[in-house]
Coordinates of C-alpha atoms in Angstrom, one line a residue:
X140 CA 103.3 133.7 71.4
X141 CA 102.4 130.0 71.1
X142 CA 103.0 127.7 74.2
X143 CA 106.2 126.4 74.2
X144 CA 104.5 123.0 76.0
X145 CA 105.2 119.7 74.9
X146 CA 102.8 117.1 73.6
X147 CA 101.9 114.9 76.6
X148 CA 101.7 111.3 76.3
X149 CA 100.3 108.5 78.6
X150 CA 102.0 107.2 81.7
X151 CA 101.8 103.4 80.9
X152 CA 98.9 101.6 83.1
X153 CA 97.8 104.6 84.0
X154 CA 94.4 104.6 82.0
X155 CA 91.0 103.7 83.9
X156 CA 90.8 99.9 86.0
X157 CA 88.4 97.6 84.7
X158 CA 86.3 97.4 87.7
X159 CA 85.6 101.5 87.9
X160 CA 81.1 101.7 87.7
X161 CA 80.7 104.9 90.0
X162 CA 79.0 108.0 88.4
X163 CA 80.4 110.8 88.4
X164 CA 78.6 113.5 88.8
X165 CA 80.6 116.9 88.1
X166 CA 83.5 118.3 88.3
X167 CA 86.1 118.3 90.8
X168 CA 86.8 121.7 92.2
X169 CA 89.4 123.6 90.3
X170 CA 90.5 125.7 92.9
X171 CA 90.6 123.6 95.4
X172 CA 94.2 122.7 96.7
X173 CA 95.3 119.0 96.7
X174 CA 98.8 117.0 97.1
X175 CA 99.6 114.3 94.4
X176 CA 102.8 111.9 94.8
X177 CA 105.0 111.2 91.3
X178 CA 106.5 107.3 92.2
X179 CA 109.9 107.7 89.8
X180 CA 111.7 104.8 88.8
X181 CA 114.4 102.5 90.3
X182 CA 118.0 103.4 88.8
X183 CA 118.1 100.3 87.7
X184 CA 114.3 97.9 88.5
X185 CA 116.0 94.7 87.1
X186 CA 119.5 95.2 89.4
X187 CA 116.3 95.6 92.6
X188 CA 114.2 92.8 91.9
X189 CA 117.9 90.2 90.4
X190 CA 119.2 91.5 93.9
X191 CA 116.5 90.2 96.0
X192 CA 115.5 87.2 93.9
X193 CA 119.8 86.4 94.4
X194 CA 118.9 87.9 98.2
X195 CA 116.2 85.8 99.0
X196 CA 118.0 82.4 97.9
X197 CA 120.3 82.3 100.9
X198 CA 120.0 81.1 103.7
X199 CA 119.1 83.9 106.3
X200 CA 121.7 84.3 108.9
X201 CA 124.2 84.7 104.8
X202 CA 121.9 87.7 104.1
X203 CA 123.1 90.7 103.9
X204 CA 120.4 93.6 103.2
X205 CA 120.7 96.6 102.5
X206 CA 120.5 99.5 105.1
X207 CA 118.0 101.9 105.1
X208 CA 121.2 104.4 104.6
X209 CA 122.2 103.0 101.9
X210 CA 118.9 101.9 100.1
X211 CA 119.1 105.4 98.1
X212 CA 122.6 105.0 96.5
X213 CA 121.5 101.3 96.0
X214 CA 118.0 101.4 94.7
X215 CA 116.6 104.4 95.1
X216 CA 115.9 107.1 92.0
X217 CA 118.6 108.9 89.4
X218 CA 119.2 112.3 91.4
X219 CA 118.7 113.3 87.2
X220 CA 115.2 112.1 87.0
X221 CA 114.3 113.5 90.1
X222 CA 115.3 117.1 88.8
X223 CA 113.2 116.8 85.6
X224 CA 109.7 115.7 87.3
X225 CA 111.0 118.9 89.5
X226 CA 111.6 120.7 86.7
X227 CA 107.9 120.4 85.1
X228 CA 106.4 120.2 87.9
X229 CA 107.3 123.8 88.8
X230 CA 106.9 125.2 84.9
X231 CA 103.7 124.1 86.0
X232 CA 103.0 126.5 88.5
X233 CA 102.9 123.3 90.8
X234 CA 105.0 123.2 94.2
X235 CA 107.8 120.5 95.3
X236 CA 106.7 119.4 98.8
X237 CA 109.3 116.6 98.7
X238 CA 112.1 114.9 97.1
X239 CA 113.9 111.3 98.0
X240 CA 115.7 109.3 96.0
X241 CA 115.7 106.5 98.4
X242 CA 111.8 106.8 98.5
X243 CA 111.9 107.8 94.7
X244 CA 108.9 110.4 94.8
X245 CA 108.6 113.8 94.0
X246 CA 105.0 114.8 96.4
X247 CA 103.9 117.9 94.3
X248 CA 101.0 121.0 96.1
X249 CA 99.0 122.8 93.5
X250 CA 95.3 124.1 92.7
X251 CA 93.4 121.3 91.3
X252 CA 93.4 122.9 87.7
X253 CA 96.8 122.9 87.6
X254 CA 97.4 119.5 88.1
X255 CA 94.4 118.7 85.5
X256 CA 96.9 120.9 83.2
X257 CA 99.6 119.4 84.4
X258 CA 98.8 115.6 83.7
X259 CA 96.4 115.9 81.0
X260 CA 93.1 114.7 83.2
X261 CA 89.9 116.4 83.7
X262 CA 89.4 115.8 87.1
X263 CA 85.3 114.7 88.5
X264 CA 83.5 113.6 91.4
X265 CA 81.9 110.2 91.2
X266 CA 78.9 109.4 93.3
X267 CA 79.9 105.7 95.8
X268 CA 78.5 104.0 98.9
X269 CA 80.8 106.0 101.3
X270 CA 79.7 109.6 99.7
X271 CA 82.4 111.4 96.8
X272 CA 85.3 110.7 95.8
X273 CA 87.8 112.9 92.6
X274 CA 89.6 110.6 90.1
X275 CA 89.6 110.9 86.5
X276 CA 88.8 108.2 83.6
X277 CA 92.0 109.0 80.9
X278 CA 95.5 107.8 81.4
X279 CA 97.8 110.2 82.9
X280 CA 99.8 112.3 80.8
X281 CA 103.3 113.6 80.8
X282 CA 106.0 114.9 78.5
X283 CA 107.4 111.7 76.2
X284 CA 111.2 112.5 78.3
X285 CA 109.3 111.9 81.3
X286 CA 107.2 109.0 80.3
X287 CA 110.2 106.1 80.8
X288 CA 110.9 107.9 84.3
X289 CA 107.2 108.4 85.9
X290 CA 106.1 104.9 87.7
X291 CA 102.5 106.0 88.8
X292 CA 100.9 109.2 89.5
X293 CA 99.0 108.7 92.4
X294 CA 96.4 111.4 94.2
X295 CA 94.9 112.8 91.6
X296 CA 92.6 110.3 92.2
X297 CA 91.2 109.9 96.4
X298 CA 89.5 107.1 95.4
X299 CA 89.3 104.7 98.0
X300 CA 91.4 102.0 98.0
X301 CA 91.0 99.2 100.5
X302 CA 88.6 97.7 102.9
X303 CA 89.7 95.1 105.9
X304 CA 89.8 91.9 105.8
X305 CA 88.5 91.5 109.3
X306 CA 84.8 89.8 110.4
X307 CA 82.9 89.6 113.8
X308 CA 81.8 85.9 115.0
X309 CA 78.3 85.5 113.6
X310 CA 77.1 83.9 117.0
X311 CA 76.0 86.9 118.6
X312 CA 72.7 84.7 120.6
X313 CA 74.8 84.0 124.3
X314 CA 72.8 81.3 124.0
X315 CA 73.8 79.5 120.9
X316 CA 77.0 77.8 122.2
X317 CA 74.8 75.6 124.7
X318 CA 73.6 74.4 122.1
X319 CA 75.9 73.7 120.0
X320 CA 77.8 70.6 118.6
X321 CA 80.3 69.4 120.9
X322 CA 83.1 70.0 118.0
X323 CA 81.7 73.1 116.6
X324 CA 85.3 74.9 116.4
X325 CA 85.0 77.7 119.6
X326 CA 86.8 81.0 119.8
X327 CA 90.7 81.4 120.8
X328 CA 93.1 83.6 122.2
X329 CA 95.8 84.6 119.8
X330 CA 98.0 82.8 122.6
X331 CA 96.2 79.3 121.9
X332 CA 96.1 79.8 118.5
X333 CA 100.2 80.4 119.0
X334 CA 100.6 77.9 120.8
X335 CA 98.7 75.0 118.2
X336 CA 100.7 76.3 116.0
X337 CA 104.0 75.2 118.4
X338 CA 105.5 79.0 118.2
X339 CA 108.9 78.8 119.3
X340 CA 109.0 79.1 122.8
X341 CA 111.7 81.3 124.8
X342 CA 111.0 84.5 122.7
X343 CA 109.3 87.2 123.1
X344 CA 110.0 90.5 120.1
X345 CA 112.5 91.7 122.2
X346 CA 114.1 94.0 120.0
X347 CA 112.0 93.6 117.1
X348 CA 109.6 96.3 115.7
X349 CA 106.2 95.0 113.9
X350 CA 105.3 98.1 111.4
X351 CA 100.8 97.7 111.4
X352 CA 99.2 99.7 108.8
X353 CA 96.0 100.9 108.8
X354 CA 93.8 103.1 106.8
X355 CA 90.7 103.7 109.5
X356 CA 89.6 103.5 112.6
X357 CA 92.1 103.9 115.9
X358 CA 92.5 102.3 118.9
X359 CA 93.0 103.2 122.3
X360 CA 95.5 103.0 125.0
X361 CA 93.1 101.8 128.0
X362 CA 91.9 99.0 125.3
X363 CA 95.1 97.2 125.1
X364 CA 96.1 97.9 129.1
X365 CA 92.6 96.0 129.9
X366 CA 92.8 93.2 126.9
X367 CA 96.9 92.4 127.8
X368 CA 96.5 92.6 131.2
X369 CA 93.7 90.0 130.9
X370 CA 96.0 87.1 128.9
X371 CA 98.3 87.4 131.5
X372 CA 100.5 89.6 129.4
X373 CA 102.8 92.7 129.6
X374 CA 101.4 95.6 127.0
X375 CA 103.5 96.1 125.0
X376 CA 105.3 99.3 123.2
X377 CA 102.4 100.8 121.3
X378 CA 103.3 104.4 119.0
X379 CA 101.2 105.5 115.5
X380 CA 102.4 107.4 113.0
X381 CA 100.7 110.1 110.8
X382 CA 101.0 109.3 107.1
X383 CA 99.3 112.2 104.7
X384 CA 97.6 113.5 107.9
X385 CA 96.0 110.2 109.1
X386 CA 95.8 109.2 112.8
X387 CA 95.0 107.5 115.1
X388 CA 90.7 108.5 115.6
X389 CA 88.8 105.4 116.6
X390 CA 85.3 106.0 116.5
X391 CA 83.9 103.9 119.0
X392 CA 81.5 101.1 116.6
X393 CA 83.3 97.6 117.0
X394 CA 82.3 96.6 113.4
X395 CA 84.2 100.3 112.4
X396 CA 87.4 99.8 111.3
X397 CA 88.5 100.1 114.4
X398 CA 88.2 96.2 114.7
X399 CA 90.7 96.2 112.1
X400 CA 92.6 98.4 114.0
X401 CA 92.3 96.6 117.5
X402 CA 92.7 92.9 115.7
X403 CA 96.1 93.7 114.8
X404 CA 97.5 95.5 117.7
X405 CA 96.5 92.4 119.4
X406 CA 97.1 89.7 117.5
X407 CA 100.9 90.6 116.4
X408 CA 100.9 92.2 120.2
X409 CA 100.0 88.7 121.8
X410 CA 102.5 86.6 119.9
X411 CA 105.7 88.9 120.3
X412 CA 104.4 90.9 123.4
X413 CA 107.8 92.5 123.9
X414 CA 108.0 94.3 119.7
X415 CA 107.4 97.6 119.4
X416 CA 104.3 97.8 117.4
X417 CA 104.2 101.2 115.3
X418 CA 100.9 101.7 113.3
X419 CA 101.1 103.9 110.5
X420 CA 97.9 105.6 109.9
X421 CA 97.1 106.8 105.8
X422 CA 94.4 108.6 103.8
X423 CA 92.6 105.6 102.2
X424 CA 93.7 105.7 99.4
X425 CA 96.6 104.4 96.6
X426 CA 98.2 107.5 97.2
X427 CA 97.9 107.1 101.2
X428 CA 98.7 102.9 101.2
X429 CA 101.4 103.0 98.9
X430 CA 102.9 106.2 101.3
X431 CA 102.2 104.1 103.9
X432 CA 103.9 101.5 102.9
X433 CA 107.2 103.5 101.9
X434 CA 107.3 105.3 105.1
X435 CA 107.4 102.1 107.1
X436 CA 110.0 100.3 105.8
X437 CA 112.2 103.9 105.2
X438 CA 111.6 104.9 108.8
X439 CA 115.7 104.9 110.5
X440 CA 113.1 105.2 113.8
X441 CA 111.2 102.3 114.3
X442 CA 112.7 100.6 111.8
X443 CA 110.6 97.8 112.1
X444 CA 111.3 94.5 110.5
X445 CA 108.0 93.2 109.4
X446 CA 105.5 95.1 107.7
X447 CA 101.8 93.3 108.7
X448 CA 98.9 94.7 106.1
X449 CA 95.3 93.3 106.5
X450 CA 93.9 95.7 103.9
X451 CA 93.3 95.3 100.0
X452 CA 90.8 94.7 97.1
X453 CA 90.3 92.8 94.5
X454 CA 93.0 93.5 91.5
X455 CA 91.1 95.2 89.1
X456 CA 89.5 97.8 90.5
X457 CA 93.4 99.4 90.7
X458 CA 94.8 100.9 87.7
X459 CA 97.9 98.8 86.2
X460 CA 100.4 102.1 87.2
X461 CA 99.4 102.3 90.7
X462 CA 99.6 98.0 91.2
X463 CA 103.1 98.3 89.7
X464 CA 103.8 101.2 92.6
X465 CA 102.6 99.3 95.5
X466 CA 104.6 96.3 94.1
X467 CA 108.0 98.0 93.8
X468 CA 107.3 99.9 97.0
X469 CA 107.2 96.3 98.8
X470 CA 110.3 94.8 97.1
X471 CA 112.2 97.6 98.2
X472 CA 110.9 96.9 101.7
X473 CA 112.5 93.1 101.4
X474 CA 115.6 94.6 99.5
X475 CA 116.0 96.0 102.7
X476 CA 115.1 92.8 105.0
X477 CA 111.7 94.1 106.1
X478 CA 109.0 91.6 105.9
X479 CA 105.5 92.3 104.6
X480 CA 102.4 89.9 105.4
X481 CA 99.7 90.2 103.5
X482 CA 95.5 89.4 104.0
X483 CA 94.0 87.8 100.9
X484 CA 90.9 88.4 101.6
X485 CA 87.8 87.5 102.8
X486 CA 85.3 87.1 99.8
X487 CA 86.1 83.3 98.4
X488 CA 87.5 83.0 95.2
X489 CA 85.0 85.8 93.6
X490 CA 87.1 88.1 96.0
X491 CA 83.4 90.4 96.7
X492 CA 82.9 91.2 92.9
X493 CA 80.1 89.4 90.9
X494 CA 81.4 89.1 87.6
X495 CA 81.2 85.5 87.7
X496 CA 85.1 85.6 87.7
X497 CA 87.6 84.7 89.9
X498 CA 90.0 87.2 91.2
X499 CA 92.4 87.7 93.7
X500 CA 92.8 90.4 96.2
X501 CA 95.7 93.1 96.1
X502 CA 98.2 94.0 97.4
X503 CA 98.2 89.8 98.3
X504 CA 98.8 89.3 94.8
X505 CA 101.6 91.3 94.7
X506 CA 105.0 88.6 94.4
X507 CA 106.9 90.2 96.8
X508 CA 104.3 90.1 99.8
X509 CA 103.9 87.0 101.9
X510 CA 99.9 86.1 100.8
X511 CA 98.2 85.1 103.9
X512 CA 95.4 82.6 103.3
X513 CA 92.4 81.7 105.9
X514 CA 91.8 78.2 107.8
X515 CA 89.4 76.9 110.5
X516 CA 91.4 75.7 113.4
X517 CA 90.8 73.6 116.2
X518 CA 92.2 71.4 118.7
X519 CA 93.4 70.8 122.6
X520 CA 95.9 73.0 123.9
X521 CA 98.2 70.0 122.9
X522 CA 97.4 69.4 119.0
X523 CA 95.3 70.6 116.7
X524 CA 92.6 67.8 115.8
X525 CA 91.5 69.7 112.1
X526 CA 92.3 72.0 110.0
X527 CA 90.8 73.3 107.6
X528 CA 89.7 75.7 104.2
X529 CA 87.9 78.7 105.7
X530 CA 84.4 79.2 104.0
X531 CA 81.5 79.7 105.7
X532 CA 79.6 81.1 102.4
X533 CA 81.2 83.3 99.5
X534 CA 81.0 86.6 101.5
X535 CA 82.4 84.9 104.9
X536 CA 85.4 82.3 103.0
X537 CA 89.2 83.0 102.8
X538 CA 90.5 84.7 99.6
X539 CA 92.9 83.1 97.1
X540 CA 93.5 82.2 93.5
X541 CA 95.9 83.2 90.4
X542 CA 96.2 86.8 89.6
X543 CA 95.4 88.0 86.3
X544 CA 98.2 90.4 86.1
X545 CA 101.6 89.6 88.0
X546 CA 103.0 86.5 86.0
X547 CA 104.2 83.5 87.9
X548 CA 107.7 84.0 90.0
X549 CA 110.2 81.4 90.3
X550 CA 109.3 80.7 93.5
X551 CA 106.4 78.9 92.5
X552 CA 107.5 77.1 89.8
X553 CA 107.4 74.1 91.0
X554 CA 104.1 74.3 93.6
X555 CA 102.0 73.5 90.3
X556 CA 100.1 76.6 90.4
X557 CA 97.2 76.0 88.0
X558 CA 96.9 78.6 85.3
X559 CA 94.1 80.8 85.5
X560 CA 90.1 79.9 85.2
X561 CA 88.9 82.8 83.4
X562 CA 89.1 84.0 79.6
X563 CA 93.2 84.0 78.1
X564 CA 94.2 81.7 81.2
X565 CA 97.1 83.6 82.4
X566 CA 100.0 82.0 84.2
X567 CA 99.8 84.3 87.2
X568 CA 101.2 84.1 90.7
X569 CA 99.5 82.0 92.9
X570 CA 97.8 83.4 95.7
X571 CA 98.4 83.1 99.2
X572 CA 101.2 81.3 100.2
X573 CA 100.5 80.9 103.8
X574 CA 97.6 80.5 105.6
X575 CA 96.5 80.7 109.3
X576 CA 92.9 80.7 111.7
X577 CA 90.8 82.7 110.5
X578 CA 87.2 81.2 110.1
X579 CA 85.4 83.6 113.0
X580 CA 83.5 81.3 114.4
X581 CA 87.3 79.8 115.3
X582 CA 88.0 83.1 115.8
X583 CA 90.2 85.5 117.9
X584 CA 89.0 86.6 121.4
X585 CA 89.8 90.0 121.0
X586 CA 88.9 93.6 123.0
X587 CA 87.6 96.9 120.8
X588 CA 86.0 100.3 121.6
X589 CA 85.2 98.4 125.2
X590 CA 83.6 95.2 124.8
X591 CA 85.3 92.2 124.4
X592 CA 84.0 90.5 121.4
X593 CA 85.2 87.8 119.2
X594 CA 87.0 88.2 115.6
X595 CA 88.5 86.4 112.8
X596 CA 89.1 86.9 108.5
X597 CA 92.3 87.0 107.1
X598 CA 93.1 90.4 108.2
X599 CA 94.1 87.9 111.8
X600 CA 96.5 86.2 110.1
X601 CA 98.7 88.9 108.7
X602 CA 99.8 90.0 112.2
X603 CA 99.5 86.2 112.9
X604 CA 102.6 86.1 111.1
X605 CA 103.7 89.2 111.2
X606 CA 104.1 87.8 115.3
X607 CA 106.0 85.4 114.3
X608 CA 108.4 86.4 111.9
X609 CA 109.4 88.9 115.2
X610 CA 110.4 86.0 117.1
X611 CA 111.9 84.4 114.0
X612 CA 114.0 87.6 114.0
X613 CA 115.0 87.7 117.2
X614 CA 116.2 84.3 117.1
X615 CA 118.3 84.5 114.2
X616 CA 119.5 87.6 114.9
X617 CA 118.8 89.4 111.5
X618 CA 115.4 89.7 109.7
X619 CA 114.8 87.5 107.1
X620 CA 113.7 89.4 104.7
X621 CA 111.6 88.6 101.2
X622 CA 110.5 84.5 102.7
X623 CA 108.9 83.2 100.3
X624 CA 112.0 81.5 98.5
X625 CA 112.7 79.8 101.5
X626 CA 109.0 79.2 102.4
X627 CA 108.8 77.4 99.1
X628 CA 111.4 75.3 98.8
X629 CA 113.4 74.1 102.4
X630 CA 110.1 75.4 104.9
X631 CA 108.2 73.3 102.4
X632 CA 109.9 70.4 102.1
X633 CA 111.6 69.8 105.6
X634 CA 108.0 70.0 106.8
X635 CA 107.7 73.0 108.6
X636 CA 104.1 74.5 107.4
X637 CA 100.8 71.9 108.1
X638 CA 99.3 71.2 104.9
X639 CA 95.7 72.1 104.4
X640 CA 93.8 69.6 102.0
X641 CA 90.0 69.7 102.6
X642 CA 88.0 72.5 102.0
X643 CA 87.3 75.4 98.7
X644 CA 87.0 78.7 98.7
X645 CA 84.9 78.5 95.6
X646 CA 86.2 78.0 92.5
X647 CA 89.1 76.1 94.3
X648 CA 90.0 73.2 96.0
X649 CA 92.2 72.2 98.8
X650 CA 94.6 69.4 98.3
X651 CA 98.1 68.3 98.3
X652 CA 101.4 70.9 98.7
X653 CA 100.2 74.0 97.7
X654 CA 96.3 75.3 96.6
X655 CA 94.9 78.3 95.9
X656 CA 92.6 78.2 99.4
X657 CA 95.9 78.0 101.8
X658 CA 99.2 78.2 99.4
X659 CA 101.6 75.5 101.3
X660 CA 99.6 75.8 104.5
X661 CA 99.5 77.0 108.1
X662 CA 102.1 77.6 110.3
X663 CA 104.6 75.1 112.9
X664 CA 106.5 77.5 114.4
X665 CA 109.4 75.7 116.1
X666 CA 110.1 73.7 112.9
X667 CA 110.4 76.9 110.5
X668 CA 112.5 78.5 113.6
X669 CA 114.4 75.3 113.2
X670 CA 114.7 74.9 109.5
X671 CA 116.1 78.1 109.2
X672 CA 118.5 77.7 111.5
X673 CA 117.4 79.0 114.5
X674 CA 116.7 78.1 117.5
X675 CA 113.8 78.3 120.3
X676 CA 115.3 81.2 123.0
X677 CA 117.6 80.3 125.6
X678 CA 116.0 82.7 127.9
X679 CA 112.8 82.4 130.1
X680 CA 110.2 84.8 128.2
X681 CA 109.2 88.1 129.8
X682 CA 105.5 86.8 129.8
X683 CA 105.1 84.0 132.4
X684 CA 101.8 84.3 133.6
X685 CA 100.7 83.9 129.7
X686 CA 101.1 80.2 129.6
X687 CA 99.3 79.5 132.6
X688 CA 96.1 81.5 131.1
X689 CA 96.0 79.6 128.4
X690 CA 96.4 76.6 129.8
X691 CA 93.2 77.7 132.6
X692 CA 91.3 78.4 129.6
X693 CA 92.4 75.1 127.0
X694 CA 88.9 73.5 128.4
X695 CA 87.1 75.7 126.3
X696 CA 89.4 75.2 123.4
X697 CA 87.8 72.6 120.6

């Protein structure tokens, strides 16, 4: 009897990304068991987008975000769509592991050969500098009735999705400081950075939960305890959540992803020491990355109000459907009142690629992310003496530019974002939105794998802003959520950001107002809080020793 299997059609955006240079070395193991995530459209995508935009234009204290418990019914997948995916998967000999309306996904398990047949792909092994990965070079295919339903199919490829955006200070020679210029930037603790940026006082993150996404590495409680003790701070509550089998796995190498993990926790924890910090460890794949953000946003146990992401890669290295799935996961977070801060990259306007074009980093370029660029910061504890664009060369400079994938969002219509400098001159989303101290030479004093060291990069800016947002949320009594529209309107016009006007990141120069190096600028935390309708805390923060510690170190700053 002839097979009744329907003719398959391509899933939009699932074709090979523009930047894919790996070499195929053979077929994938046909009997290998793998897990694949099918992301399903929202029951009303336009309604979700319009709803978030309408919400974001309201004053924070007037906002009413949808609860995690109610999200599925309001903005999740249509149960009928989920059932169609389930029925097709079972007909293809695949097992349904999870089906979730709120998270808009169906998770499947089965053999490589069955997935190849179900989705019309050939899975091959490819070489890359770190080893091999599994992927496909054609589009993913589904039956015609599933094509409008399926947003993305994640997990057929386990190609590394991103890299951490942190850089160690290069001045390793202990004698170098003896001959440095008196005007040379000096390392800072996160407390000193927060003080220079006038973060609101009397607040410590009480009642807030900060989610941190990590795609490798790990932390030790001994290092964290020693670090926060050295700052005169209480040890924050730090826990980890496993995503798709990944876990807290320190490798005892400060130059590894451990440096990223510890930097994120220590910066966010120093700014908001009474917050609950939850680290979501996921595999470094698009499936792992999207799943981690989705799980964090929907986590009813830890209930984070802000997610910090310091990993990413050039837009052109992602399949379009993967970008869609990630962007919609960030959008869904915003609907629930969760702000998502993302590092904009550490390799200048080229974002580490060598095709002589400008590239922005993703997911920083998602229009629903708060993209965080980098500066070099100098000053005394009283005030900032100089702040310029971080640029120590093409491989040590803040990322930023204009997206070739996402159109310019409405909140940037008056920001004078230029068109892309690449062929086609796309009128795209400008990156970053805001900035903060990132130059490794003015970097953050941290502790990693038993070593006290100095780390910079836009990786530090995402948790810095996440910590600030935790303080804002504490004062306001509700989450600020999707903050970009208010930043571009009342916060920027009200003087809540330090405009950085000197420097460049390669193709782009800083200037008055928004620019593709540092966005709207670095924060004046207390002013931002005031502009959003909050006030500094009325109670004494629980880290009284912190100000004394910072003051004692003041002579070494600037």
